[in-house]
Tab-separated table of C-alpha atoms and ligand atoms in Angstrom:
chain	number	residue	atom	x	y	z
A	1	MET	CA	0.000	0.000	0.000
A	2	SER	CA	1.536	3.301	-0.967
A	3	ARG	CA	2.159	6.328	1.156
A	4	TYR	CA	0.056	9.427	1.684
A	5	VAL	CA	2.329	12.220	2.866
A	6	VAL	CA	1.048	15.219	4.818
A	7	THR	CA	3.535	18.059	5.310
A	8	GLY	CA	2.449	20.096	8.313
A	9	GLY	CA	0.559	17.021	9.517
A	10	ALA	CA	0.983	17.984	13.180
A	11	GLY	CA	-0.835	21.276	12.656
A	12	PHE	CA	-4.529	21.696	13.283
A	13	ILE	CA	-5.594	21.341	9.638
A	14	GLY	CA	-2.976	18.694	8.884
A	15	SER	CA	-3.927	16.544	11.866
A	16	ALA	CA	-7.614	16.686	10.896
A	17	LEU	CA	-6.594	15.546	7.394
A	18	VAL	CA	-4.471	12.727	8.857
A	19	ARG	CA	-7.545	11.481	10.770
A	20	ALA	CA	-9.623	11.535	7.584
A	21	LEU	CA	-6.946	9.675	5.607
A	22	LEU	CA	-6.659	7.009	8.304
A	23	ALA	CA	-10.442	6.611	8.192
A	24	GLN	CA	-10.036	5.862	4.463
A	25	GLY	CA	-7.499	3.170	5.346
A	26	ARG	CA	-4.470	5.069	4.000
A	27	ARG	CA	-0.877	4.639	5.167
A	28	VAL	CA	0.073	8.107	6.395
A	29	HIS	CA	3.479	9.742	6.782
A	30	VAL	CA	3.719	13.159	8.405
A	31	ILE	CA	6.533	15.639	7.765
A	32	ASP	CA	6.551	18.405	10.378
A	33	ASN	CA	9.299	20.411	12.090
A	34	LEU	CA	6.923	21.092	15.016
A	35	ALA	CA	7.531	24.852	14.774
A	36	THR	CA	3.809	25.592	14.892
A	37	GLY	CA	2.547	21.998	14.814
A	38	ASN	CA	2.336	19.854	17.919
A	39	LEU	CA	2.527	16.088	18.401
A	40	ASP	CA	-0.347	16.361	20.901
A	41	ASN	CA	-2.557	16.899	17.858
A	42	LEU	CA	-1.721	13.355	16.737
A	43	GLU	CA	-1.582	11.794	20.185
A	44	GLU	CA	-4.027	8.905	19.902
A	45	LEU	CA	-2.843	8.149	16.342
A	46	ALA	CA	0.843	7.768	17.211
A	47	ASP	CA	1.049	4.025	16.581
A	48	ARG	CA	-0.874	4.224	13.283
A	49	ILE	CA	1.248	6.824	11.474
A	50	THR	CA	4.907	7.598	10.787
A	51	VAL	CA	6.089	11.035	11.840
A	52	HIS	CA	9.255	12.549	10.361
A	53	GLU	CA	10.417	15.551	12.361
A	54	TYR	CA	11.966	17.203	9.325
A	55	ASP	CA	11.981	20.750	8.050
A	56	ILE	CA	10.763	21.252	4.471
A	57	ARG	CA	13.741	23.562	3.923
A	58	ASN	CA	15.952	20.461	4.070
A	59	TYR	CA	15.548	18.802	0.668
A	60	ASP	CA	17.781	15.820	1.437
A	61	ARG	CA	15.681	14.902	4.451
A	62	ILE	CA	12.247	15.195	2.920
A	63	ALA	CA	12.976	13.831	-0.586
A	64	PRO	CA	13.081	10.128	0.408
A	65	VAL	CA	9.781	10.431	2.299
A	66	ILE	CA	8.034	12.082	-0.652
A	67	ALA	CA	9.558	9.886	-3.390
A	68	GLY	CA	7.022	7.420	-4.705
A	69	ALA	CA	4.173	8.679	-2.530
A	70	GLU	CA	0.687	8.221	-3.923
A	71	ARG	CA	-0.422	11.662	-2.735
A	72	VAL	CA	1.348	14.598	-1.083
A	73	PHE	CA	-0.708	17.154	0.831
A	74	HIS	CA	1.535	20.180	1.278
A	75	LEU	CA	0.283	22.119	4.300
A	76	ALA	CA	3.547	22.958	6.063
A	77	ALA	CA	4.156	26.716	6.243
A	78	ILE	CA	4.773	29.640	8.544
A	79	PRO	CA	1.140	30.706	8.325
A	80	SER	CA	0.936	34.303	9.430
A	81	VAL	CA	0.593	37.674	7.734
A	82	PRO	CA	2.074	39.733	10.633
A	83	LYS	CA	4.935	37.298	11.213
A	84	SER	CA	5.889	37.583	7.534
A	85	ILE	CA	6.141	41.358	7.982
A	86	GLN	CA	8.110	41.225	11.232
A	87	GLN	CA	10.400	38.365	10.129
A	88	PRO	CA	10.209	38.072	6.347
A	89	ALA	CA	13.279	35.854	5.854
A	90	PRO	CA	12.227	32.688	7.749
A	91	SER	CA	8.748	33.032	6.349
A	92	HIS	CA	10.146	33.304	2.799
A	93	GLU	CA	12.433	30.310	3.319
A	94	ALA	CA	9.695	28.040	4.642
A	95	ASN	CA	6.896	29.161	2.367
A	96	ILE	CA	8.783	29.568	-0.922
A	97	ASP	CA	12.013	27.542	-0.665
A	98	GLY	CA	10.304	24.802	1.362
A	99	THR	CA	7.413	24.624	-1.083
A	100	PHE	CA	9.803	24.406	-4.033
A	101	ASN	CA	11.560	21.518	-2.258
A	102	VAL	CA	8.276	19.647	-1.851
A	103	PHE	CA	7.366	20.019	-5.534
A	104	ARG	CA	10.906	19.135	-6.614
A	105	ALA	CA	10.968	16.043	-4.389
A	106	ALA	CA	7.594	14.962	-5.760
A	107	ALA	CA	8.638	15.486	-9.399
A	108	GLU	CA	12.057	13.847	-9.070
A	109	GLY	CA	10.664	11.041	-6.919
A	110	ARG	CA	7.759	10.432	-9.319
A	111	ALA	CA	5.159	10.921	-6.623
A	112	GLY	CA	1.475	11.129	-7.456
A	113	ARG	CA	-0.561	14.286	-7.081
A	114	VAL	CA	0.480	17.177	-4.808
A	115	ILE	CA	-2.360	19.152	-3.228
A	116	TYR	CA	-1.044	22.547	-2.162
A	117	ALA	CA	-2.474	24.731	0.610
A	118	ALA	CA	-2.579	28.139	-1.023
A	119	SER	CA	-4.099	31.212	0.615
A	120	SER	CA	-6.966	33.608	0.061
A	121	SER	CA	-4.532	36.356	1.020
A	122	ALA	CA	-3.297	36.195	-2.611
A	123	TYR	CA	-6.329	38.267	-3.664
A	124	GLY	CA	-5.504	41.266	-1.465
A	125	ASP	CA	-8.182	43.967	-1.544
A	126	THR	CA	-10.527	43.545	-4.476
A	127	ALA	CA	-13.199	45.990	-5.606
A	128	VAL	CA	-15.716	43.167	-5.880
A	129	LEU	CA	-16.888	40.402	-3.545
A	130	PRO	CA	-16.980	37.421	-3.528
A	131	LYS	CA	-13.476	36.751	-4.802
A	132	VAL	CA	-13.225	34.623	-7.940
A	133	GLU	CA	-10.184	32.656	-9.084
A	134	THR	CA	-10.101	34.630	-12.362
A	135	MET	CA	-9.363	37.920	-10.528
A	136	SER	CA	-5.802	39.260	-10.743
A	137	PRO	CA	-3.912	38.587	-7.505
A	138	ARG	CA	-2.893	41.676	-5.520
A	139	PRO	CA	-0.892	40.406	-2.535
A	140	LYS	CA	-0.494	42.909	0.328
A	141	SER	CA	2.040	41.109	2.533
A	142	PRO	CA	5.143	38.923	2.179
A	143	TYR	CA	3.004	35.969	3.299
A	144	ALA	CA	0.514	36.563	0.479
A	145	VAL	CA	3.344	36.805	-2.083
A	146	GLN	CA	4.919	33.624	-0.758
A	147	LYS	CA	1.699	31.626	-0.961
A	148	LEU	CA	1.076	32.947	-4.472
A	149	VAL	CA	4.544	31.887	-5.609
A	150	GLY	CA	3.664	28.376	-4.415
A	151	GLU	CA	0.614	28.408	-6.697
A	152	TYR	CA	2.718	29.510	-9.638
A	153	TYR	CA	5.195	26.725	-8.939
A	154	ALA	CA	2.336	24.222	-8.662
A	155	SER	CA	1.072	25.209	-12.075
A	156	VAL	CA	4.551	25.278	-13.636
A	157	PHE	CA	5.490	21.870	-12.209
A	158	TRP	CA	2.384	20.486	-13.949
A	159	ASP	CA	3.116	22.273	-17.239
A	160	CYS	CA	6.870	21.623	-17.365
A	161	PHE	CA	7.350	18.371	-15.446
A	162	GLN	CA	3.884	16.714	-15.646
A	163	LEU	CA	3.660	16.601	-11.847
A	164	GLU	CA	-0.038	16.513	-10.952
A	165	THR	CA	-0.810	19.495	-8.716
A	166	VAL	CA	-3.921	21.241	-7.409
A	167	SER	CA	-3.885	24.485	-5.376
A	168	LEU	CA	-6.601	25.249	-2.836
A	169	ARG	CA	-6.817	28.816	-1.549
A	170	PHE	CA	-7.770	28.416	2.106
A	171	PHE	CA	-10.056	31.076	3.573
A	172	ASN	CA	-9.493	31.588	7.338
A	173	VAL	CA	-9.805	27.994	8.457
A	174	PHE	CA	-10.824	27.401	12.082
A	175	GLY	CA	-11.691	24.442	14.296
A	176	PRO	CA	-10.512	22.177	17.092
A	177	ARG	CA	-6.772	22.063	17.869
A	178	GLN	CA	-5.982	25.475	16.363
A	179	ASP	CA	-3.191	26.770	18.599
A	180	PRO	CA	-4.338	29.838	20.566
A	181	THR	CA	-1.064	30.459	22.388
A	182	SER	CA	0.710	32.880	20.044
A	183	VAL	CA	0.002	36.501	19.164
A	184	TYR	CA	0.126	35.211	15.583
A	185	SER	CA	-2.646	32.654	16.203
A	186	GLY	CA	-5.799	32.692	14.086
A	187	VAL	CA	-8.307	35.213	15.392
A	188	LEU	CA	-11.020	32.681	16.263
A	189	SER	CA	-8.721	30.607	18.444
A	190	LEU	CA	-7.865	33.818	20.328
A	191	PHE	CA	-11.521	34.892	20.570
A	192	MET	CA	-12.579	31.483	21.937
A	193	THR	CA	-9.873	31.429	24.580
A	194	CYS	CA	-10.844	34.955	25.681
A	195	LEU	CA	-14.490	33.941	25.838
A	196	LEU	CA	-13.878	30.873	28.003
A	197	GLU	CA	-11.501	32.753	30.297
A	198	ARG	CA	-13.959	35.685	30.478
A	199	ARG	CA	-11.466	38.174	29.052
A	200	SER	CA	-12.046	40.856	26.418
A	201	PRO	CA	-10.260	40.240	23.100
A	202	THR	CA	-8.367	42.924	21.201
A	203	ILE	CA	-9.747	43.735	17.796
A	204	PHE	CA	-7.260	45.362	15.405
A	205	GLY	CA	-8.923	48.269	13.602
A	206	ASP	CA	-12.648	49.015	13.711
A	207	GLY	CA	-13.725	45.359	13.619
A	208	GLU	CA	-15.641	45.894	10.386
A	209	GLN	CA	-13.130	43.828	8.394
A	210	SER	CA	-14.779	40.604	7.296
A	211	ARG	CA	-13.693	37.029	6.717
A	212	ASP	CA	-15.059	33.859	5.148
A	213	PHE	CA	-14.396	31.680	8.185
A	214	THR	CA	-14.310	28.047	7.063
A	215	TYR	CA	-14.694	25.055	9.359
A	216	VAL	CA	-11.740	22.682	9.239
A	217	GLU	CA	-13.787	19.570	8.339
A	218	ASP	CA	-15.095	21.283	5.208
A	219	VAL	CA	-11.526	22.057	4.159
A	220	VAL	CA	-10.481	18.465	4.833
A	221	SER	CA	-13.339	17.196	2.627
A	222	LEU	CA	-12.191	19.496	-0.141
A	223	LEU	CA	-8.569	18.362	0.175
A	224	LEU	CA	-9.748	14.773	-0.318
A	225	LYS	CA	-11.892	15.741	-3.292
A	226	ALA	CA	-8.991	17.644	-4.877
A	227	SER	CA	-6.882	14.542	-4.453
A	228	ASP	CA	-9.249	12.460	-6.629
A	229	ALA	CA	-10.861	14.877	-9.100
A	230	GLN	CA	-10.183	14.552	-12.830
A	231	GLY	CA	-9.189	17.382	-15.168
A	232	VAL	CA	-8.107	19.780	-12.404
A	233	CYS	CA	-4.316	19.609	-12.530
A	234	GLY	CA	-2.409	22.883	-12.560
A	235	LYS	CA	-5.526	24.740	-11.399
A	236	VAL	CA	-6.342	26.952	-8.406
A	237	PHE	CA	-9.606	26.725	-6.440
A	238	ASN	CA	-11.080	28.704	-3.574
A	239	ALA	CA	-11.465	26.608	-0.432
A	240	GLY	CA	-13.974	28.712	1.464
A	241	ASN	CA	-17.456	28.465	2.819
A	242	GLY	CA	-18.851	31.332	0.727
A	243	GLY	CA	-20.094	33.381	3.707
A	244	ARG	CA	-18.707	36.544	5.292
A	245	TYR	CA	-18.731	37.830	8.879
A	246	THR	CA	-17.156	40.944	10.348
A	247	LEU	CA	-15.066	40.583	13.498
A	248	ASN	CA	-17.648	42.675	15.386
A	249	GLN	CA	-20.435	40.300	14.286
A	250	THR	CA	-18.296	37.307	15.182
A	251	TRP	CA	-17.466	38.500	18.690
A	252	ALA	CA	-21.151	39.421	19.250
A	253	LEU	CA	-22.228	35.941	18.124
A	254	LEU	CA	-19.732	34.240	20.419
A	255	GLN	CA	-20.912	36.298	23.402
A	256	LYS	CA	-24.517	35.376	22.583
A	257	ILE	CA	-23.676	31.656	22.351
A	258	GLU	CA	-21.919	31.807	25.725
A	259	GLY	CA	-24.436	34.210	27.342
A	260	VAL	CA	-21.827	36.750	28.455
A	261	ASN	CA	-21.194	40.461	27.961
A	262	LEU	CA	-17.500	41.248	27.389
A	263	PRO	CA	-16.964	44.352	25.239
A	264	ALA	CA	-13.874	44.030	23.023
A	265	HIS	CA	-10.847	46.337	23.232
A	266	TYR	CA	-9.853	48.023	19.983
A	267	GLY	CA	-6.251	48.536	18.838
A	268	PRO	CA	-4.589	50.002	15.737
A	269	PRO	CA	-5.201	48.226	12.400
A	270	ARG	CA	-2.704	45.515	11.524
A	271	PRO	CA	-0.309	46.169	8.603
A	272	GLY	CA	-0.879	43.846	5.640
A	273	ASP	CA	-4.475	43.118	6.682
A	274	VAL	CA	-6.980	42.516	3.923
A	275	ARG	CA	-10.253	44.374	4.507
A	276	ASP	CA	-12.806	41.856	3.276
A	277	SER	CA	-12.609	38.226	2.317
A	278	GLN	CA	-15.270	35.977	0.837
A	279	ALA	CA	-14.937	33.018	-1.506
A	280	ASP	CA	-16.830	32.457	-4.707
A	281	THR	CA	-17.252	28.684	-4.454
A	282	THR	CA	-18.654	28.122	-7.977
A	283	ALA	CA	-15.529	26.547	-9.490
A	284	ALA	CA	-14.856	24.344	-6.445
A	285	VAL	CA	-18.478	23.159	-6.439
A	286	ARG	CA	-18.501	22.476	-10.182
A	287	GLU	CA	-15.070	20.901	-10.643
A	288	LEU	CA	-14.296	19.370	-7.242
A	289	GLY	CA	-17.785	18.636	-5.902
A	290	HIS	CA	-17.241	21.044	-2.979
A	291	GLN	CA	-20.175	20.942	-0.581
A	292	PRO	CA	-19.612	22.801	2.704
A	293	ARG	CA	-21.543	21.001	5.458
A	294	PHE	CA	-21.031	23.336	8.416
A	295	THR	CA	-22.584	26.765	8.875
A	296	PHE	CA	-20.400	29.309	10.622
A	297	GLU	CA	-22.415	28.998	13.822
A	298	GLN	CA	-22.264	25.186	13.806
A	299	GLY	CA	-18.492	25.339	13.354
A	300	LEU	CA	-18.170	27.925	16.131
A	301	ARG	CA	-20.196	25.788	18.554
A	302	LEU	CA	-18.207	22.621	17.821
A	303	THR	CA	-14.915	24.466	18.162
A	304	LEU	CA	-15.965	26.221	21.361
A	305	GLU	CA	-16.890	22.881	22.944
A	306	TRP	CA	-13.484	21.495	21.997
A	307	TYR	CA	-11.675	24.453	23.637
A	308	ARG	CA	-13.892	24.143	26.707
A	309	ALA	CA	-13.036	20.437	27.114
A	310	SER	CA	-9.355	21.126	26.520
A	311	LEU	CA	-9.352	23.929	29.111
A	312	GLU	CA	-11.045	21.645	31.639
A	313	ASP	CA	-8.434	18.933	30.977
A	314	LYS	CA	-5.668	21.473	31.639
A	315	GLN	CA	-7.347	22.603	34.865
A	316	VAL	CA	-7.680	18.989	36.051
A	317	ALA	CA	-4.008	18.335	35.224
A	318	ALA	CA	-2.926	21.520	37.051
A	319	ALA	CA	-5.022	20.557	40.114
A	320	GLY	CA	-3.334	17.124	40.079
A	321	ARG	CA	0.118	18.737	40.032
A	322	ASP	CA	-0.838	21.067	42.914
A	323	SER	CA	-2.096	18.182	45.065
A	324	LEU	CA	1.199	16.336	44.476
A	325	LYS	CA	3.106	19.315	45.877
A	326	ILE	CA	1.352	19.076	49.271
B	401	LIG	C1	-4.608	35.481	6.581
B	401	LIG	C2	-5.108	34.973	5.253
B	401	LIG	C3	-5.417	33.507	5.321
B	401	LIG	C4	-4.254	32.753	5.926
B	401	LIG	C5	-3.951	33.331	7.291
B	401	LIG	C6	-2.765	32.684	7.943
B	401	LIG	C7	-6.373	36.888	4.327
B	401	LIG	C8	-7.707	37.366	3.905
B	401	LIG	N1	-6.332	35.656	4.861
B	401	LIG	O1	-5.607	35.447	7.459
B	401	LIG	O2	-5.644	33.020	4.026
B	401	LIG	O3	-4.534	31.411	5.998
B	401	LIG	O4	-3.600	34.687	7.107
B	401	LIG	O5	-2.561	33.269	9.191
B	401	LIG	O6	-5.384	37.547	4.182
B	401	LIG	N2	-7.312	40.060	14.540
B	401	LIG	C9	-7.796	40.783	15.602
B	401	LIG	N3	-7.380	40.448	16.861
B	401	LIG	C10	-6.511	39.423	17.097
B	401	LIG	C11	-6.015	38.685	15.992
B	401	LIG	C12	-6.447	39.040	14.717
B	401	LIG	O7	-8.576	41.717	15.447
B	401	LIG	O8	-6.168	39.186	18.261
B	401	LIG	C13	-7.788	40.407	13.193
B	401	LIG	C14	-6.699	40.606	12.168
B	401	LIG	O9	-6.201	41.919	12.210
B	401	LIG	C15	-7.491	40.289	10.878
B	401	LIG	C16	-8.492	39.232	11.324
B	401	LIG	O10	-8.559	39.317	12.726
B	401	LIG	O11	-8.180	41.425	10.445
B	401	LIG	C17	-8.083	37.822	10.962
B	401	LIG	O12	-6.729	37.645	11.345
B	401	LIG	P1	-6.018	36.204	11.290
B	401	LIG	O13	-6.843	35.212	11.990
B	401	LIG	O14	-4.617	36.388	11.703
B	401	LIG	O15	-6.085	35.786	9.764
B	401	LIG	P2	-5.875	36.641	8.422
B	401	LIG	O16	-4.697	37.531	8.557
B	401	LIG	O17	-7.159	37.185	7.939
């Protein structure tokens, strides 16, 4: 049985994909340097998968894992707009050089299809919503440029080297296991932690910026569909839900779900931020069979319950440690 490789498989999207692949009976190999990923995300799967703690910047390490693989899902990245502005070099090296290494290893090692996690940030600010794949990209941050270069490489590796590739532009994915511990964390993971700890979040700007928040299981379904679809190689598809919520609406909805009143703090707008983001899903529906199953509110509720359980587990563990000290 041949290998399914997931780069970034210890991240929150990657680990959800690993679970789905195991459910299909696949043999899964994870490549992850654990910079933002975490082995806890794969905890109960440890004896069913092979984890390679390698960095995608190291071609010699990753090439033998990728060679001959049936499918390669390339999710490893330094996934942050502000980090790419504060520290552009590591972000460039992981997101462009690392991505090139993955495509090169797949082409030279005659792997099957590579499904690449591209980003909605490639669009930048567009005059029209929703955003359609035929619009000209207008990246506003190093991160957006880097993710766009990956798309161009995906398409060129198909055209020049006949490596099967498909790019999916992720739109603000959220869900269980998204790491809330960094200032660079996705906004919903930060909002949820604030909500459960009864703290006010900080909203950058006026909070009227909007996002097409997409539940992780819908993205995983699309990754699997992109892995099997015919006639899609070299192409780029939006991987979004098709909806749009402002941060103010989102924080209000979370407070309503939890039955609390915690007015947000407001800070200066964040450099490189896109104002509005919403996916046109037409091409993904037509060519990949995309069918989002989770409304925003359903996804929020499921994710909130996961954070609540995880917080309770941490509190129980901390209480256990305290009682040992006595
Ligand atoms: C961007 C990309 C997305 C990519 C992601 C990786 C766009 C439209 N999307 O997401 O494709 O996968 O980077 O990180 O460019 N915010 C707050 N308070 C906080 C944290 C964030 O108000 O504490 C705001 C940000 O300023 C931003 C919004 O929330 O306006 C979303 O931020 P974030 O979750 O970091 O994702 P994006 O930058 O939108």
